mmCIF file of N, CA and C in Angstrom:
data_model
loop_
_atom_site.group_PDB
_atom_site.id
_atom_site.type_symbol
_atom_site.label_atom_id
_atom_site.label_comp_id
_atom_site.label_asym_id
_atom_site.label_seq_id
_atom_site.Cartn_x
_atom_site.Cartn_y
_atom_site.Cartn_z
ATOM 1 N N HIS A 1 -71.172 1.856 -17.249
ATOM 2 C CA HIS A 1 -70.069 1.024 -17.695
ATOM 3 C C HIS A 1 -68.901 1.918 -18.055
ATOM 4 N N VAL A 2 -67.734 1.529 -17.633
ATOM 5 C CA VAL A 2 -66.511 2.266 -17.947
ATOM 6 C C VAL A 2 -65.565 1.323 -18.672
ATOM 7 N N ALA A 3 -64.955 1.832 -19.722
ATOM 8 C CA ALA A 3 -63.965 1.048 -20.462
ATOM 9 C C ALA A 3 -62.740 1.920 -20.687
ATOM 10 N N VAL A 4 -61.599 1.280 -20.880
ATOM 11 C CA VAL A 4 -60.343 1.989 -21.113
ATOM 12 C C VAL A 4 -59.798 1.553 -22.467
ATOM 13 N N TYR A 5 -59.537 2.544 -23.338
ATOM 14 C CA TYR A 5 -58.953 2.255 -24.646
ATOM 15 C C TYR A 5 -57.493 1.883 -24.442
ATOM 16 N N VAL A 6 -57.072 0.752 -24.987
ATOM 17 C CA VAL A 6 -55.701 0.284 -24.803
ATOM 18 C C VAL A 6 -54.880 0.337 -26.086
ATOM 19 N N GLY A 7 -55.470 0.876 -27.153
ATOM 20 C CA GLY A 7 -54.753 1.018 -28.410
ATOM 21 C C GLY A 7 -55.089 -0.092 -29.398
ATOM 22 N N ASP A 8 -54.713 0.135 -30.631
ATOM 23 C CA ASP A 8 -54.906 -0.829 -31.713
ATOM 24 C C ASP A 8 -56.362 -1.270 -31.862
ATOM 25 N N GLY A 9 -57.299 -0.330 -31.606
ATOM 26 C CA GLY A 9 -58.713 -0.624 -31.778
ATOM 27 C C GLY A 9 -59.330 -1.491 -30.695
ATOM 28 N N MET A 10 -58.654 -1.622 -29.556
ATOM 29 C CA MET A 10 -59.129 -2.488 -28.481
ATOM 30 C C MET A 10 -59.409 -1.688 -27.210
ATOM 31 N N PHE A 11 -60.336 -2.204 -26.387
ATOM 32 C CA PHE A 11 -60.605 -1.617 -25.082
ATOM 33 C C PHE A 11 -60.732 -2.726 -24.050
ATOM 34 N N VAL A 12 -60.532 -2.377 -22.778
ATOM 35 C CA VAL A 12 -60.787 -3.316 -21.687
ATOM 36 C C VAL A 12 -61.910 -2.745 -20.848
ATOM 37 N N GLY A 13 -62.779 -3.610 -20.402
ATOM 38 C CA GLY A 13 -63.898 -3.174 -19.583
ATOM 39 C C GLY A 13 -64.454 -4.327 -18.779
ATOM 40 N N ALA A 14 -65.135 -3.989 -17.685
ATOM 41 C CA ALA A 14 -65.796 -4.995 -16.862
ATOM 42 C C ALA A 14 -67.249 -5.060 -17.311
ATOM 43 N N GLN A 15 -67.584 -6.060 -18.075
ATOM 44 C CA GLN A 15 -68.924 -6.186 -18.640
ATOM 45 C C GLN A 15 -69.965 -6.498 -17.571
ATOM 46 N N ASN A 16 -69.700 -7.495 -16.743
ATOM 47 C CA ASN A 16 -70.602 -7.872 -15.656
ATOM 48 C C ASN A 16 -69.845 -8.792 -14.695
ATOM 49 N N PRO A 17 -70.386 -9.072 -13.511
ATOM 50 C CA PRO A 17 -69.665 -9.892 -12.533
ATOM 51 C C PRO A 17 -69.325 -11.309 -13.017
ATOM 52 N N SER A 18 -70.128 -11.876 -13.884
ATOM 53 C CA SER A 18 -69.855 -13.253 -14.317
ATOM 54 C C SER A 18 -68.724 -13.347 -15.338
ATOM 55 N N THR A 19 -68.570 -12.343 -16.209
ATOM 56 C CA THR A 19 -67.491 -12.385 -17.201
ATOM 57 C C THR A 19 -66.243 -11.661 -16.727
ATOM 58 N N GLY A 20 -66.379 -10.751 -15.785
ATOM 59 C CA GLY A 20 -65.223 -10.015 -15.283
ATOM 60 C C GLY A 20 -64.665 -9.061 -16.324
ATOM 61 N N VAL A 21 -63.378 -8.774 -16.211
ATOM 62 C CA VAL A 21 -62.713 -7.836 -17.117
ATOM 63 C C VAL A 21 -62.326 -8.565 -18.396
ATOM 64 N N ALA A 22 -62.606 -7.925 -19.531
ATOM 65 C CA ALA A 22 -62.298 -8.548 -20.819
ATOM 66 C C ALA A 22 -61.774 -7.505 -21.790
ATOM 67 N N GLU A 23 -60.914 -7.942 -22.697
ATOM 68 C CA GLU A 23 -60.417 -7.083 -23.774
ATOM 69 C C GLU A 23 -61.234 -7.406 -25.019
ATOM 70 N N LYS A 24 -61.763 -6.359 -25.655
ATOM 71 C CA LYS A 24 -62.607 -6.553 -26.835
ATOM 72 C C LYS A 24 -62.319 -5.467 -27.858
ATOM 73 N N PRO A 25 -62.657 -5.711 -29.133
ATOM 74 C CA PRO A 25 -62.483 -4.676 -30.155
ATOM 75 C C PRO A 25 -63.540 -3.583 -29.993
ATOM 76 N N LEU A 26 -63.197 -2.362 -30.380
ATOM 77 C CA LEU A 26 -64.148 -1.251 -30.303
ATOM 78 C C LEU A 26 -65.413 -1.536 -31.098
ATOM 79 N N SER A 27 -65.314 -2.317 -32.148
ATOM 80 C CA SER A 27 -66.493 -2.631 -32.957
ATOM 81 C C SER A 27 -67.512 -3.471 -32.186
ATOM 82 N N TYR A 28 -67.088 -4.117 -31.101
ATOM 83 C CA TYR A 28 -68.003 -4.931 -30.293
ATOM 84 C C TYR A 28 -69.066 -4.067 -29.620
ATOM 85 N N ASP A 29 -68.658 -2.915 -29.102
ATOM 86 C CA ASP A 29 -69.571 -2.020 -28.374
ATOM 87 C C ASP A 29 -69.104 -0.582 -28.604
ATOM 88 N N PRO A 30 -69.445 0.019 -29.744
ATOM 89 C CA PRO A 30 -68.953 1.364 -30.062
ATOM 90 C C PRO A 30 -69.288 2.371 -28.963
ATOM 91 N N PRO A 31 -68.341 3.252 -28.625
ATOM 92 C CA PRO A 31 -68.585 4.227 -27.552
ATOM 93 C C PRO A 31 -69.656 5.247 -27.931
ATOM 94 N N THR A 32 -70.397 5.692 -26.922
ATOM 95 C CA THR A 32 -71.384 6.756 -27.129
ATOM 96 C C THR A 32 -70.865 8.082 -26.610
ATOM 97 N N GLY A 33 -69.749 8.059 -25.908
ATOM 98 C CA GLY A 33 -69.132 9.268 -25.386
ATOM 99 C C GLY A 33 -67.751 8.930 -24.867
ATOM 100 N N ALA A 34 -66.948 9.956 -24.662
ATOM 101 C CA ALA A 34 -65.592 9.726 -24.171
ATOM 102 C C ALA A 34 -65.083 10.968 -23.451
ATOM 103 N N VAL A 35 -64.187 10.752 -22.504
ATOM 104 C CA VAL A 35 -63.493 11.839 -21.827
ATOM 105 C C VAL A 35 -62.026 11.467 -21.734
ATOM 106 N N ARG A 36 -61.200 12.479 -21.609
ATOM 107 C CA ARG A 36 -59.772 12.253 -21.444
ATOM 108 C C ARG A 36 -59.403 12.648 -20.031
ATOM 109 N N VAL A 37 -58.775 11.742 -19.315
ATOM 110 C CA VAL A 37 -58.360 11.996 -17.938
ATOM 111 C C VAL A 37 -56.845 12.028 -17.909
ATOM 112 N N LEU A 38 -56.313 13.122 -17.408
ATOM 113 C CA LEU A 38 -54.853 13.241 -17.332
ATOM 114 C C LEU A 38 -54.370 13.003 -15.933
#
């Protein structure tokens, strides 16, 4: 699963094919790792 932090404690990610892309708070699914891509 890949998510993108969009600021203000929120991220967007594709949870599964039925729900599609959704914006959710970081508290919904805390990250286990992160990388920075420039």
